Short mmCIF file of C-alpha atoms in Angstrom, two decimals:
data_model
loop_
_atom_site.label_atom_id
_atom_site.label_comp_id
_atom_site.label_asym_id
_atom_site.label_seq_id
_atom_site.Cartn_x
_atom_site.Cartn_y
_atom_site.Cartn_z
CA UNK A 1 141.01 97.45 135.39
CA UNK A 2 143.70 99.03 137.23
CA UNK A 3 142.88 101.90 139.72
CA UNK A 4 146.04 103.65 138.42
CA UNK A 5 144.58 104.25 135.03
CA UNK A 6 143.89 107.83 134.16
CA UNK A 7 140.31 109.05 133.13
CA UNK A 8 139.53 108.35 129.53
CA UNK A 9 136.79 108.97 126.96
CA UNK A 10 136.31 105.73 125.10
CA UNK A 11 138.09 103.03 127.02
CA UNK A 12 136.29 103.20 130.42
CA UNK A 13 132.77 102.74 128.93
CA UNK A 14 133.68 100.69 125.82
CA UNK A 15 130.47 98.85 124.58
CA UNK A 16 129.00 99.43 128.04
CA UNK A 17 125.19 98.42 127.78
CA UNK A 18 124.30 100.63 130.58
CA UNK A 19 125.11 103.74 128.36
CA UNK A 20 121.95 102.98 126.41
CA UNK A 21 119.91 103.64 129.51
CA UNK A 22 121.41 107.05 130.05
CA UNK A 23 119.08 109.84 129.46
CA UNK A 24 120.36 112.20 126.69
CA UNK A 25 122.98 109.87 125.51
CA UNK A 26 121.51 107.91 122.59
CA UNK A 27 122.69 106.20 119.37
CA UNK A 28 121.38 107.61 116.05
CA UNK A 29 118.13 106.19 115.12
CA UNK A 30 117.22 105.26 111.48
CA UNK A 31 114.71 108.04 111.14
CA UNK A 32 117.36 110.65 112.36
CA UNK A 33 120.03 109.16 110.06
CA UNK A 34 117.68 109.31 107.11
CA UNK A 35 116.68 112.85 107.86
CA UNK A 36 120.40 113.93 107.97
CA UNK A 37 121.04 112.10 104.69
CA UNK A 38 118.17 114.18 103.10
CA UNK A 39 119.28 117.59 104.36
CA UNK A 40 122.98 117.26 103.89
CA UNK A 41 122.81 117.66 100.00
CA UNK A 42 121.12 121.01 100.11
CA UNK A 43 123.34 122.20 102.92
CA UNK A 44 126.36 121.24 100.80
CA UNK A 45 124.87 123.51 98.06
CA UNK A 46 124.90 126.54 100.49
CA UNK A 47 128.33 125.61 102.02
CA UNK A 48 130.16 125.50 98.62
CA UNK A 49 128.29 128.59 97.40
CA UNK A 50 129.81 130.40 100.42
CA UNK A 51 133.31 129.02 99.89
CA UNK A 52 133.39 129.03 96.10
CA UNK A 53 136.58 130.95 96.13
CA UNK A 54 138.38 128.75 98.55
CA UNK A 55 137.47 125.18 97.78
CA UNK A 56 137.51 123.11 94.58
CA UNK A 57 135.54 120.41 92.66
CA UNK A 58 137.41 117.65 94.56
CA UNK A 59 136.24 118.92 97.82
CA UNK A 60 132.64 119.25 96.57
CA UNK A 61 132.80 115.62 95.20
CA UNK A 62 133.83 114.33 98.54
CA UNK A 63 131.02 116.16 100.39
CA UNK A 64 128.45 115.14 97.89
CA UNK A 65 129.39 111.48 98.11
CA UNK A 66 129.19 111.70 101.87
CA UNK A 67 125.56 113.00 101.54
CA UNK A 68 124.69 109.86 99.50
CA UNK A 69 125.97 107.55 102.15
CA UNK A 70 125.47 109.50 105.31
CA UNK A 71 122.45 107.56 106.65
CA UNK A 72 124.05 104.12 106.12
CA UNK A 73 127.41 105.38 107.60
CA UNK A 74 125.76 106.78 110.69
CA UNK A 75 123.99 103.48 111.36
CA UNK A 76 126.96 101.27 110.47
CA UNK A 77 129.28 99.28 112.88
CA UNK A 78 126.69 99.60 115.75
CA UNK A 79 128.26 96.58 117.43
CA UNK A 80 131.12 98.83 118.74
CA UNK A 81 130.00 101.92 120.57
CA UNK A 82 130.91 104.29 123.33
CA UNK A 83 130.49 107.98 124.25
CA UNK A 84 131.53 110.03 121.22
CA UNK A 85 132.33 113.68 121.75
CA UNK A 86 131.40 114.41 118.18
CA UNK A 87 133.43 117.78 117.86
CA UNK A 88 136.76 116.51 119.19
CA UNK A 89 139.16 119.12 117.79
CA UNK A 90 141.93 121.37 119.14
CA UNK A 91 139.50 124.26 119.95
CA UNK A 92 137.68 122.07 122.31
CA UNK A 93 140.71 120.58 124.16
CA UNK A 94 142.43 122.10 127.15
CA UNK A 95 146.07 121.02 127.87
CA UNK A 96 147.64 121.10 131.29
CA UNK A 97 150.94 123.02 131.49
CA UNK A 98 152.90 119.94 132.02
CA UNK A 99 151.00 118.07 129.29
CA UNK A 100 150.07 115.31 131.71
CA UNK A 101 146.27 115.74 131.23
CA UNK A 102 143.84 116.90 128.48
CA UNK A 103 140.39 118.04 129.09
CA UNK A 104 137.68 118.19 126.49
CA UNK A 105 135.06 120.90 126.52
CA UNK A 106 131.84 121.78 124.56
CA UNK A 107 129.79 118.51 124.97
CA UNK A 108 126.65 119.62 123.13
CA UNK A 109 127.21 117.03 120.34
CA UNK A 110 127.81 113.98 122.47
CA UNK A 111 126.17 110.77 121.54
CA UNK A 112 126.68 106.95 121.40
CA UNK A 113 128.54 105.84 118.29
CA UNK A 114 131.72 104.30 116.90
CA UNK A 115 134.51 105.64 119.14
CA UNK A 116 137.06 105.97 116.26
CA UNK A 117 134.94 108.83 114.99
CA UNK A 118 136.63 111.22 117.63
CA UNK A 119 140.15 110.18 116.76
CA UNK A 120 139.47 110.42 112.89
CA UNK A 121 137.98 113.85 113.31
CA UNK A 122 140.86 115.14 115.39
CA UNK A 123 143.55 113.82 113.16
CA UNK A 124 141.85 114.51 109.84
CA UNK A 125 140.98 118.17 110.58
CA UNK A 126 143.67 119.12 113.17
CA UNK A 127 146.71 118.06 111.33
CA UNK A 128 148.17 119.18 107.97
CA UNK A 129 148.00 116.12 105.58
CA UNK A 130 151.83 115.50 105.41
CA UNK A 131 152.08 115.61 109.21
CA UNK A 132 149.05 113.31 109.61
CA UNK A 133 150.48 110.75 107.28
CA UNK A 134 153.85 110.79 109.05
CA UNK A 135 152.35 110.19 112.59
CA UNK A 136 149.13 108.37 111.77
CA UNK A 137 150.26 104.88 112.52
CA UNK A 138 151.99 105.88 115.74
CA UNK A 139 148.77 107.68 116.88
CA UNK A 140 146.71 104.76 116.09
CA UNK A 141 148.93 102.43 117.93
CA UNK A 142 148.97 104.60 120.96
CA UNK A 143 145.14 104.92 120.90
CA UNK A 144 144.74 101.16 120.55
CA UNK A 145 147.22 100.51 123.32
CA UNK A 146 145.36 102.86 125.59
CA UNK A 147 142.17 100.92 124.86
CA UNK A 148 143.82 97.56 125.80
CA UNK A 149 144.92 99.08 129.22
CA UNK A 150 141.16 99.69 129.87
CA UNK A 151 140.61 96.01 129.30
CA UNK A 152 139.03 96.36 125.93
CA UNK A 153 139.29 92.88 124.51
CA UNK A 154 138.67 91.38 120.99
CA UNK A 155 139.47 94.60 119.32
CA UNK A 156 142.61 94.21 117.15
CA UNK A 157 144.84 96.91 115.93
CA UNK A 158 143.57 95.95 112.35
CA UNK A 159 139.85 96.57 113.59
CA UNK A 160 140.96 99.97 115.07
CA UNK A 161 142.72 101.12 111.90
CA UNK A 162 139.73 99.99 109.73
CA UNK A 163 137.34 101.80 111.95
CA UNK A 164 139.61 104.91 111.89
CA UNK A 165 139.41 104.85 108.01
CA UNK A 166 135.61 104.32 108.08
CA UNK A 167 135.23 107.30 110.50
CA UNK A 168 136.79 109.95 108.22
CA UNK A 169 133.24 111.12 107.18
CA UNK A 170 132.71 112.52 110.61
CA UNK A 171 134.65 115.52 109.50
CA UNK A 172 132.32 116.25 106.65
CA UNK A 173 129.19 116.11 108.82
CA UNK A 174 130.63 118.29 111.54
CA UNK A 175 132.06 120.85 109.13
CA UNK A 176 128.72 121.35 107.29
CA UNK A 177 126.54 121.26 110.34
CA UNK A 178 128.90 123.42 112.35
CA UNK A 179 129.08 126.11 109.57
CA UNK A 180 125.35 126.13 109.28
CA UNK A 181 124.72 127.10 112.88
CA UNK A 182 127.87 129.31 113.55
CA UNK A 183 128.07 132.99 113.18
CA UNK A 184 130.01 133.86 110.13
CA UNK A 185 133.42 135.31 110.93
CA UNK A 186 136.75 135.73 109.06
CA UNK A 187 138.39 133.29 111.50
CA UNK A 188 135.50 130.88 111.31
CA UNK A 189 135.58 130.84 107.52
CA UNK A 190 139.31 130.20 107.47
CA UNK A 191 138.85 127.36 109.90
CA UNK A 192 136.04 125.74 108.04
CA UNK A 193 137.83 126.03 104.76
CA UNK A 194 141.17 124.56 106.22
CA UNK A 195 139.30 121.69 107.85
CA UNK A 196 137.56 120.93 104.55
CA UNK A 197 140.84 120.78 102.67
CA UNK A 198 142.44 118.59 105.35
CA UNK A 199 139.52 116.14 105.80
CA UNK A 200 139.15 115.70 102.03
CA UNK A 201 142.91 114.78 101.82
CA UNK A 202 142.34 112.08 104.52
CA UNK A 203 139.20 110.83 102.78
CA UNK A 204 141.28 110.48 99.67
CA UNK A 205 143.92 108.65 101.65
CA UNK A 206 141.59 106.19 103.38
CA UNK A 207 138.52 105.86 101.19
CA UNK A 208 135.88 105.42 103.83
CA UNK A 209 133.19 105.03 101.01
CA UNK A 210 134.55 101.57 100.27
CA UNK A 211 133.83 100.67 103.93
CA UNK A 212 130.26 101.79 104.15
#
């Protein structure tokens, strides 16, 4: 690996087995995955009761279907792992004035998991659907290219694109769990409703359920 490479989140520690020995940074275990799958359905009930005037049946259907596969999804594709921020969205990113560097904050959801979950969450919730569709391929190719510069081998662009599609359910989990623990505010409600509409559009585009 070149010393000239900038710091990165996924590339530098891609599938690094020593990460499994790091205290406080663990992959999801089957018991935890099963528990989340069990609690997500009733949490969806509360979420959609609160947003009944902002969200429709198509959004509820995507969230309910996510609850049905959440445990299997969380445990899937364990052969590829790295540090996953978990809540990688614009509110948690700091940009330098010259756009040369980006720093992520709010690391309380960090874990080991499929790295593409961060990219899928950022794009699916942070971009309006038409804009996401227009730039998605370019973003994926830039991300995959950055991984190869960190000497990530045996991970094709097709693998990356498929992991990205699979990872779209990250948005559903973070939205529901985040809303459940956050203080209710007008800005917060607008954010969660907008993120829901966007992630459901991305789920419809990529059909992650077919990949679980």
